[in-house]
Short mmCIF file of C-alpha atoms in Angstrom, two decimals:
data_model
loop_
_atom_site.label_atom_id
_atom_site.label_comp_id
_atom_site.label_asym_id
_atom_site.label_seq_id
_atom_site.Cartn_x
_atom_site.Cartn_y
_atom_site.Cartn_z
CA UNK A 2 9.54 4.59 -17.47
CA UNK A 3 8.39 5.49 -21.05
CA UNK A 4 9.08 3.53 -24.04
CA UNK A 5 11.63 6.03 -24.74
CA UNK A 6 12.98 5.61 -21.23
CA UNK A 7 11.95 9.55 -19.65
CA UNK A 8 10.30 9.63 -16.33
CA UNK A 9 6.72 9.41 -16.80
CA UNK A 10 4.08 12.28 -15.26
CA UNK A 11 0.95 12.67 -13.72
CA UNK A 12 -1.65 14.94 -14.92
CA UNK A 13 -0.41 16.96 -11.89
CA UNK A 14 2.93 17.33 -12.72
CA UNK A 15 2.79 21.08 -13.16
CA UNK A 16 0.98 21.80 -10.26
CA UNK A 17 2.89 20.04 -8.15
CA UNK A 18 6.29 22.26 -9.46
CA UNK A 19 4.08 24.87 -8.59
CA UNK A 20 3.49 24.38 -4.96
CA UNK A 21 7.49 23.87 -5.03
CA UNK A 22 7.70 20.47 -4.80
CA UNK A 23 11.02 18.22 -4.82
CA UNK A 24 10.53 15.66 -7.36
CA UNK A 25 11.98 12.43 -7.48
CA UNK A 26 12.32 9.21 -9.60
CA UNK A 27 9.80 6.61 -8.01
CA UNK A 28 9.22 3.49 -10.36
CA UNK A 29 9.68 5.40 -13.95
CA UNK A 30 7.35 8.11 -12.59
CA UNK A 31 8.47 11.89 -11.28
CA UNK A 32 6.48 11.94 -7.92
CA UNK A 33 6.37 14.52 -5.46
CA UNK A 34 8.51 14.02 -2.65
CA UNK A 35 7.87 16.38 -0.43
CA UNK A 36 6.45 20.22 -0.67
CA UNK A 37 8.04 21.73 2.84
CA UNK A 38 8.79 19.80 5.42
CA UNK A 39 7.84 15.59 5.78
CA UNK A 40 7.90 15.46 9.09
CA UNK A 41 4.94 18.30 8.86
CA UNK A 42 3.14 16.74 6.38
CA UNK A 43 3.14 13.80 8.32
CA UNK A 44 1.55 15.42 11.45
CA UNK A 45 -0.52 17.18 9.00
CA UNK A 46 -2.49 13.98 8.33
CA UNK A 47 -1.74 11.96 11.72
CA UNK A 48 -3.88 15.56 12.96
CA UNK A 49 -5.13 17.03 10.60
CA UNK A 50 -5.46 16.28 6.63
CA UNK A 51 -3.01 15.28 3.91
CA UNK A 52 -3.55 15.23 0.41
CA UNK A 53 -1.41 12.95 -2.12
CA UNK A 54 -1.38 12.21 -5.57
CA UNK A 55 -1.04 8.45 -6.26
CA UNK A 56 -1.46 8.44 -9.99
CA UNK A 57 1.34 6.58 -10.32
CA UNK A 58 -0.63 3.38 -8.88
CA UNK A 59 -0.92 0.17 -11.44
CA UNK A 60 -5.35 0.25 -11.97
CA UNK A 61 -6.02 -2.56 -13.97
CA UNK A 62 -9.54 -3.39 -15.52
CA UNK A 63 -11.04 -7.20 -15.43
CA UNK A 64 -14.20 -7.59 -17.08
CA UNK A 65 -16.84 -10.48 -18.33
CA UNK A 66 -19.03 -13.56 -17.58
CA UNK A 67 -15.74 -14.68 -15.91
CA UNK A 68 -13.91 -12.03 -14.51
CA UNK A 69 -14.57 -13.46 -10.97
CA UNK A 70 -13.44 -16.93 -11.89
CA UNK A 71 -10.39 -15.77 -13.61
CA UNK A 72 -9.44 -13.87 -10.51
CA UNK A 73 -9.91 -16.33 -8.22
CA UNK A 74 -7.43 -18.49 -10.51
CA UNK A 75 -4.91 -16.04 -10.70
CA UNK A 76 -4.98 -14.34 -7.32
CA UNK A 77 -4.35 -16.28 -3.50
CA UNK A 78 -8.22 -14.90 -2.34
CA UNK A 79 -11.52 -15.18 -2.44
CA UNK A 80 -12.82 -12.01 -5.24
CA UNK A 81 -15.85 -14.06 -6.18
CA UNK A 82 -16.97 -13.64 -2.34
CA UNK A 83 -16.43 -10.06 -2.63
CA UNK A 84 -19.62 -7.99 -2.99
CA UNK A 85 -20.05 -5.24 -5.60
CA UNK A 86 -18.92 -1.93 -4.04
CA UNK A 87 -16.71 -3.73 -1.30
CA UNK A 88 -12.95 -4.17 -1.65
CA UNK A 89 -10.57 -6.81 -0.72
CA UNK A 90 -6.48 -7.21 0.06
CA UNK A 91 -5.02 -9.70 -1.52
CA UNK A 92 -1.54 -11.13 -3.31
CA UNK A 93 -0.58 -12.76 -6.62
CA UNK A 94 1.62 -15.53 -6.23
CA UNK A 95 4.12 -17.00 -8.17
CA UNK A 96 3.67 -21.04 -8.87
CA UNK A 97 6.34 -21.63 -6.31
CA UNK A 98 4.53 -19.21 -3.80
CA UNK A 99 6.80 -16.14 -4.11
CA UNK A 100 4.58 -12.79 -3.64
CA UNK A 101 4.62 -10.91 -7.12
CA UNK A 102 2.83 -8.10 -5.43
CA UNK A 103 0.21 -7.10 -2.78
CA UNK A 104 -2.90 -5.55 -4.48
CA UNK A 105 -6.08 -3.94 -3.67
CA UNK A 106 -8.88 -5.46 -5.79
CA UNK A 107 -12.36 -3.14 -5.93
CA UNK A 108 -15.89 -4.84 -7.25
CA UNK A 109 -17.16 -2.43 -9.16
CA UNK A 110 -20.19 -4.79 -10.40
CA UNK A 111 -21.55 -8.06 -11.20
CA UNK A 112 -18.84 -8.40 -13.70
CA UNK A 113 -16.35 -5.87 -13.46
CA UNK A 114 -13.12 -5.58 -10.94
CA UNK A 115 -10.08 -3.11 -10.76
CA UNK A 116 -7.30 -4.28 -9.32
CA UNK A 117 -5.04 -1.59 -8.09
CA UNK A 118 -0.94 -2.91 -8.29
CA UNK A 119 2.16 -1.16 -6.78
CA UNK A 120 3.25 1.26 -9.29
CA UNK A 121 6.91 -1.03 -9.61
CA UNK A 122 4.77 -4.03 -10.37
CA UNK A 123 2.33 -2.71 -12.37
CA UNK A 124 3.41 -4.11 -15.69
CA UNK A 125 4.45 -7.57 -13.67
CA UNK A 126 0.77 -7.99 -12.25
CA UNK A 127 -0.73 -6.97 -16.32
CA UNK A 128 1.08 -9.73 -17.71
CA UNK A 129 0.33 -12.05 -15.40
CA UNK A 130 -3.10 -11.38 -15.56
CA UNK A 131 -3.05 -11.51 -19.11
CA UNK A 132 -1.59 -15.12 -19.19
CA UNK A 133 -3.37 -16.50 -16.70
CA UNK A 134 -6.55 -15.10 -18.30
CA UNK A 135 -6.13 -17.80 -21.00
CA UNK A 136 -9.48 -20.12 -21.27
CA UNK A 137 -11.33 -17.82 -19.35
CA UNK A 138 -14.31 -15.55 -20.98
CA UNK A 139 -12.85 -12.16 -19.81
CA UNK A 140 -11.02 -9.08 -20.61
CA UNK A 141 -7.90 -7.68 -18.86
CA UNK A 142 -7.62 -4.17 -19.68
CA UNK A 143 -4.79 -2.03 -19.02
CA UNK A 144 -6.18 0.89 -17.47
CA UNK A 145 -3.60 3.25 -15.89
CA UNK A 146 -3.52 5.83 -18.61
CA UNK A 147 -7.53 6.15 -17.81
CA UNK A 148 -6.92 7.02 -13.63
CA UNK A 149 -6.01 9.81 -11.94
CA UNK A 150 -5.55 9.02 -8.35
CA UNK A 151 -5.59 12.00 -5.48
CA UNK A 152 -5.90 10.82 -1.78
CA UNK A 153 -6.88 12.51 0.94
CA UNK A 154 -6.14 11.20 4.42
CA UNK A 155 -6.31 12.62 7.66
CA UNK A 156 -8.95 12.68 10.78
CA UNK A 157 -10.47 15.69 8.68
CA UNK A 158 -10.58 14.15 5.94
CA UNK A 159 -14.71 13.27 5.67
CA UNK A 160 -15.37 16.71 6.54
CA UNK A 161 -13.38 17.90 3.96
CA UNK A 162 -14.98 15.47 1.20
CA UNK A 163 -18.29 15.87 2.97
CA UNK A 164 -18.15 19.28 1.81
CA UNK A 165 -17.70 18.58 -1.90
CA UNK A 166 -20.17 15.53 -2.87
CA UNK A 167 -23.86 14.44 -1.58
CA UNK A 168 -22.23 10.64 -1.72
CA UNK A 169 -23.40 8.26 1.47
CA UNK A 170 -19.54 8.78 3.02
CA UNK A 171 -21.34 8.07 6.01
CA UNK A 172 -22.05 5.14 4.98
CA UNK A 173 -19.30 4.08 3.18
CA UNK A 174 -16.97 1.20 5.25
CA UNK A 175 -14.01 1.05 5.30
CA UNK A 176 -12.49 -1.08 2.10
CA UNK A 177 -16.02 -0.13 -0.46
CA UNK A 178 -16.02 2.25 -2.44
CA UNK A 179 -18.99 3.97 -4.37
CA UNK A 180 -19.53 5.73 -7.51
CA UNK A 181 -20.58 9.62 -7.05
CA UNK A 182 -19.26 13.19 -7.75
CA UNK A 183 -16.81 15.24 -6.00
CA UNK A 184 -16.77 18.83 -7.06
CA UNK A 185 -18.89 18.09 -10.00
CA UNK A 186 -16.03 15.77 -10.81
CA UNK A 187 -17.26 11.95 -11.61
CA UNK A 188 -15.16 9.38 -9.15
CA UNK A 189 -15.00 6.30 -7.53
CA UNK A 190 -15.00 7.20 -4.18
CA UNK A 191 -12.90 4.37 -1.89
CA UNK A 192 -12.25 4.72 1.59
CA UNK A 193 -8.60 3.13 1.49
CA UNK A 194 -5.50 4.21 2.27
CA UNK A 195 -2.15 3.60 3.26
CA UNK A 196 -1.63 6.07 6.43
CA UNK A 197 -3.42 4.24 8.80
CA UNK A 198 -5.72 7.06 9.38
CA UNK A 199 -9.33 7.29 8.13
CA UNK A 200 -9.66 8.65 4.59
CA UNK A 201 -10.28 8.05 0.58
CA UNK A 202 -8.95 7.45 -2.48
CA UNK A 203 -10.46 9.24 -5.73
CA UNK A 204 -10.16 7.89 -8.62
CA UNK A 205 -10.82 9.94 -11.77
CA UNK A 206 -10.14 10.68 -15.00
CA UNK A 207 -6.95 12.64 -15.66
CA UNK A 208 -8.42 15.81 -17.07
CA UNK A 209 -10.12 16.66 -14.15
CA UNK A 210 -7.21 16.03 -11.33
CA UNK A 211 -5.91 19.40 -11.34
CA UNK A 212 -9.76 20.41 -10.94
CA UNK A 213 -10.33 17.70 -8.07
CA UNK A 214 -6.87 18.66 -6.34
CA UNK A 215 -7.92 22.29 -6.64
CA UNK A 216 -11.35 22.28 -5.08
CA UNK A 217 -10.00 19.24 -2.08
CA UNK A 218 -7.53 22.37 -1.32
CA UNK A 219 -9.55 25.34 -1.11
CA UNK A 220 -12.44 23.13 0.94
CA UNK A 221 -9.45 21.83 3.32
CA UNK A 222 -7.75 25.44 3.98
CA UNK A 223 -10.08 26.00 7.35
CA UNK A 224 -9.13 21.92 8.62
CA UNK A 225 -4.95 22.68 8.11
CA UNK A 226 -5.24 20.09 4.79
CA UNK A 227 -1.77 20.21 3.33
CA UNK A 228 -0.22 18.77 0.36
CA UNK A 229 1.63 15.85 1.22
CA UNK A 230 4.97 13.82 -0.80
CA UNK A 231 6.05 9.88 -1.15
CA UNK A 232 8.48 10.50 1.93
CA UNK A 233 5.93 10.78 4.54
CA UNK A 234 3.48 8.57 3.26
CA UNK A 235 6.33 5.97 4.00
CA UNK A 236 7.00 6.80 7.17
CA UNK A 237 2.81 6.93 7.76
CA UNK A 238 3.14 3.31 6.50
CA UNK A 239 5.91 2.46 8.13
CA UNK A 240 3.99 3.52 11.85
CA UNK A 241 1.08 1.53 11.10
CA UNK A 242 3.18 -1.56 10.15
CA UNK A 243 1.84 -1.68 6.58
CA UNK A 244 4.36 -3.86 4.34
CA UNK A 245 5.59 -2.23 1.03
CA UNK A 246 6.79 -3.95 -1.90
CA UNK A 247 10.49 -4.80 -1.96
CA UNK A 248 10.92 -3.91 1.33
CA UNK A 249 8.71 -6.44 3.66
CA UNK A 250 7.36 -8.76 0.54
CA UNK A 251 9.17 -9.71 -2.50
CA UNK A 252 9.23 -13.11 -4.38
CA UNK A 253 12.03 -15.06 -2.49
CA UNK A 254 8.96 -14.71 0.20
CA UNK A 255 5.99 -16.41 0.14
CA UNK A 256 2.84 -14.82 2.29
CA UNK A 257 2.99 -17.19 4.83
CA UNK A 258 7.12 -15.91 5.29
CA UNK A 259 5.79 -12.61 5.33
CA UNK A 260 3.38 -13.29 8.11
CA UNK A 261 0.52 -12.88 5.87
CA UNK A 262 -0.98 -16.15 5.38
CA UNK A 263 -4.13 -15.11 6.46
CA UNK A 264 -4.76 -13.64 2.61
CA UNK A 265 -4.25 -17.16 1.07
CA UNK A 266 -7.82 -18.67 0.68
CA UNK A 267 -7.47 -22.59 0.55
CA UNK A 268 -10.98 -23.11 0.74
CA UNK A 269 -12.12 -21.10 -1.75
CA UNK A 270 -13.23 -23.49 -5.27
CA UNK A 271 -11.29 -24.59 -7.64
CA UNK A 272 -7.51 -24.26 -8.46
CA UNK A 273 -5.58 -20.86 -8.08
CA UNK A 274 -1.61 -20.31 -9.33
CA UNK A 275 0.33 -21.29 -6.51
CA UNK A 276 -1.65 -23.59 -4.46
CA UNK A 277 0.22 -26.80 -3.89
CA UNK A 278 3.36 -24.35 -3.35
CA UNK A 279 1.78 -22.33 -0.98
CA UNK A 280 0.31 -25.11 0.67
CA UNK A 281 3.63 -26.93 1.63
CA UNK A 282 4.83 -22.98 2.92
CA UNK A 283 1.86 -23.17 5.08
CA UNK A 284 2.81 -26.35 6.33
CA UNK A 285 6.56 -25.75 6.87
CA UNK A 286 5.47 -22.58 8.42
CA UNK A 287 3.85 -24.46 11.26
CA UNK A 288 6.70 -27.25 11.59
CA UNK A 289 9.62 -24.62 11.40
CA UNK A 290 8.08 -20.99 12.21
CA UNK A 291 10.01 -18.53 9.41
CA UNK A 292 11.38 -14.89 10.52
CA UNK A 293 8.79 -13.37 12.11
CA UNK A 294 8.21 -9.14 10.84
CA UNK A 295 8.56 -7.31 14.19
CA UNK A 296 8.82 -3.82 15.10
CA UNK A 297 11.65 -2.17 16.52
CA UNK A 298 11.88 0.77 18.55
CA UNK A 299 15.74 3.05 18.73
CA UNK A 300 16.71 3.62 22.41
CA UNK A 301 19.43 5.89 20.63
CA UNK A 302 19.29 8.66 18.20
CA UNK A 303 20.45 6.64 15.40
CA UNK A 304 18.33 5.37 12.19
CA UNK A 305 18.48 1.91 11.18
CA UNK A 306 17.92 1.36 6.81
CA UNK A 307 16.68 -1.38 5.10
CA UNK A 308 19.47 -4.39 4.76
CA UNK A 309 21.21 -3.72 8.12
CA UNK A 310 21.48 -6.43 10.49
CA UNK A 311 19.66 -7.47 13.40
CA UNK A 312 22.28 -8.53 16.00
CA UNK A 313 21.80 -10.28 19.51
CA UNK A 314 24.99 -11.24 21.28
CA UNK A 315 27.21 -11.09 18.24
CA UNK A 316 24.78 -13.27 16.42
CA UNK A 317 22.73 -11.98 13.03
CA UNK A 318 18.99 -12.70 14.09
CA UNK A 319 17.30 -10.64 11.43
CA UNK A 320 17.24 -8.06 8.61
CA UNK A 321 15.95 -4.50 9.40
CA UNK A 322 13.31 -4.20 6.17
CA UNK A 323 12.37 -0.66 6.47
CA UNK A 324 13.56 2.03 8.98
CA UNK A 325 12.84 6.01 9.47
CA UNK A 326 12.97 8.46 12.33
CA UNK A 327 9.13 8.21 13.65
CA UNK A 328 7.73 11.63 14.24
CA UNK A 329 4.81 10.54 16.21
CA UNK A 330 6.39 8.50 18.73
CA UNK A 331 9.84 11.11 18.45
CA UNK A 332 12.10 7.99 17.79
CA UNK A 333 13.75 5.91 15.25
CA UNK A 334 11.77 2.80 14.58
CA UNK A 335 12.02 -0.09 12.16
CA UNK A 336 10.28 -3.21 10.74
CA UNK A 337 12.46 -6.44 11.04
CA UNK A 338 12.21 -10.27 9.80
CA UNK A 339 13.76 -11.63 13.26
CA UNK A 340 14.47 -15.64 14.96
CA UNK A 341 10.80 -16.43 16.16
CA UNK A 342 13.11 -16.79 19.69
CA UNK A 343 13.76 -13.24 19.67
CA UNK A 344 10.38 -11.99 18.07
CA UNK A 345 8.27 -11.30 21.46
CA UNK A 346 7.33 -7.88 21.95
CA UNK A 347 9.65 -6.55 24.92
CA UNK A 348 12.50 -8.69 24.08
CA UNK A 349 15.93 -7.18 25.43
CA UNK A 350 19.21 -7.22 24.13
CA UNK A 351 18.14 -6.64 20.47
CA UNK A 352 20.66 -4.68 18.13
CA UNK A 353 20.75 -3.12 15.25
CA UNK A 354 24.36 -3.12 13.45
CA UNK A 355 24.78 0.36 12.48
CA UNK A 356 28.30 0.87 10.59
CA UNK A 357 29.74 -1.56 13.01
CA UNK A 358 28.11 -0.28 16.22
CA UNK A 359 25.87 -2.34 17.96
CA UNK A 360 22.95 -0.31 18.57
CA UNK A 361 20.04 -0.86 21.40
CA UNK A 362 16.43 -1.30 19.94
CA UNK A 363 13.02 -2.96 22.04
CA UNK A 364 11.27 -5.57 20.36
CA UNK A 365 7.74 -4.28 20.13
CA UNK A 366 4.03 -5.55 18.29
CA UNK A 367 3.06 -3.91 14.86
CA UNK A 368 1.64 -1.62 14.26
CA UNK A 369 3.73 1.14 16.05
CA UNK A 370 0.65 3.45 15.84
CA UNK A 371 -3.05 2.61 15.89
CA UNK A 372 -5.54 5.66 15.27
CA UNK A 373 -8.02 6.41 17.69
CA UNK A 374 -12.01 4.95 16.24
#
């Protein structure tokens, strides 16, 4: 939200009312939700292309002799290992281990990071940073009035951009990203995303979005690109087992809870917010496995939501987190903190309370889908 508390826009806004898109309120910001269909859009870029705005995402600046050092303070990895042009996962933590949000940090130099926050945490994760930046010689610089963000995902997708820029995509890994020009358009060009297919994230300045969207559009009509809204890119997500913010992590959880400990870097140098907390998790995590996040497949027709219970014999053994009707595998699925004794993939006998009814779901391993290489 504003100061004045109206929905915030995108420098897309009017394009997107333009392509006919239902809007909706998504952390303070009036995102497209969908343009047609979702479960279209969603085939569009498990087949095809897909093309989002995400200028709603938190980009935050950190700059100076010790931007690394401040990083590695206040975040549970290792950014000082991170190599300019290379990006990294990673959490902040609160002292007591709780996960303020999940964040994608890029090294855009010797000295200077963006960290890209969930648009609901965005201001959370800035004042954090800004705290814990005390003593160290760097800037935290609140940047998100300076992005634009358009992604386009999609097997297509490097065709598509390959068409627009003379940047190395080819050489571009997965999690770097690289300064260049897209339709004469300066960007950092990232290949990220949260579909689980291959693709990038641009970011640019605002003034030249509707330019950027524009030109990704008329070089994607031959490869079936389509615009895409929030409501499939959740249920992408949701298929490749990617948590989301206040759905699988939150800050009653700590990473190792969320089966993410592997982001927590103990043997990285010096202190970091949370440690000694997150520490002791790790170590009742081993002596008392927590809920473990599982996925779970409908047998019936019916969709489980987020907060219903997961039920064997009678017995609560778990909290459905996120739930949708999958249209790549044609069937309602779910992610679930269960009992570790009812967490193996194939388990039987697994419910889902559904108003009262009991109903059938398989156990199965995350992620639902895995793109072909």
């Amino acid at each position: 939200m504003s100061s004045t508390g109206e929905l915030r826009h995108t420098a897309l806004d009017a394009l997107h009312r333009s392509l006919g898109a239902t809007m909706t309120d998504f952390a303070g910001w009036d995102m497209p939700l969908r343009y047609g269909s979702e479960r279209d859009e969603h085939i569009a870029v498990r087949t095809r292309a897909g093309l989002f705005d995400l200028s709603h995402m938190g980009e935050i600046t950190v700059t100076g002799p010790q931007a690394a050092a401040l990083l590695d303070f206040a975040l549970v990895g290792n950014i000082g290992g991170v190599k300019p042009g290379r990006a990294r996962y990673t959490m902040i933590c609160r002292a007591d281990g709780g996960i303020l949000d999940d964040l994608i940090v890029y090294r855009l130099g010797e000295t200077e990071y963006m960290v890209v926050a969930n648009a609901s945490n965005a201001q959370v994760v800035l004042d954090a940073l800004t705290e814990r930046a005390a003593g160290f010689d760097a800037e935290v610089r609140d940047d998100r009035d300076a992005y634009a963000l358009i992604a386009v995902q999609g097997p297509e997708s490097p065709g598509i951009l390959k068409s627009l820029t003379d940047a190395d995509l080819d050489g571009l890994k997965y999690y770097a990203g690289l300064p260049g020009t897209v339709a004469g358009v300066p960007a950092l060009i990232a290949r990220t995303g949260y579909t689980g297919e291959d693709g990038f994230e641009l970011f640019v300045k605002p003034e030249h979005a509707v330019e950027l969207w524009q030109a990704l559009t008329k070089a994607g009509e031959g490869a079936g690109l389509v615009p895409c809204g929030l409501s499939c890119r959740d249920t992408l997500r949701l298929e490749a087992g990617m948590p989301l913010y206040g759905h699988e992590l939150s800050t009653s959880l700590t990473p190792f809870d969320a089966g993410l400990g592997r982001v927590v870097k103990f043997e990285k140098e010096g202190d970091f917010v949370g440690r000694e907390s997150l520490r002791e998790a790790a170590a009742r995590a081993e002596q008392n496995p927590p809920r473990v996040l599982v996925g779970l497949v409908a047998e019936g027709r019916r969709v489980p939501r987020a907060g219903y219970a997961v039920v064997v014999g009678g017995e609560v053994i778990g909290e459905v987190t996120s739930g949708a009707p999958s249209p790549t595998l044609g069937k309602p699925i779910a992610m679930a903190y269960v009992d570790p004794a009812h967490a193996a993939p194939g388990t039987t006998g697994v419910g889902v309370d559904i108003r009262g009814s009991h109903e059938p779901y398989e156990v199965v391993a995350l992620p639902f889908y895995k793109r072909q290489k």
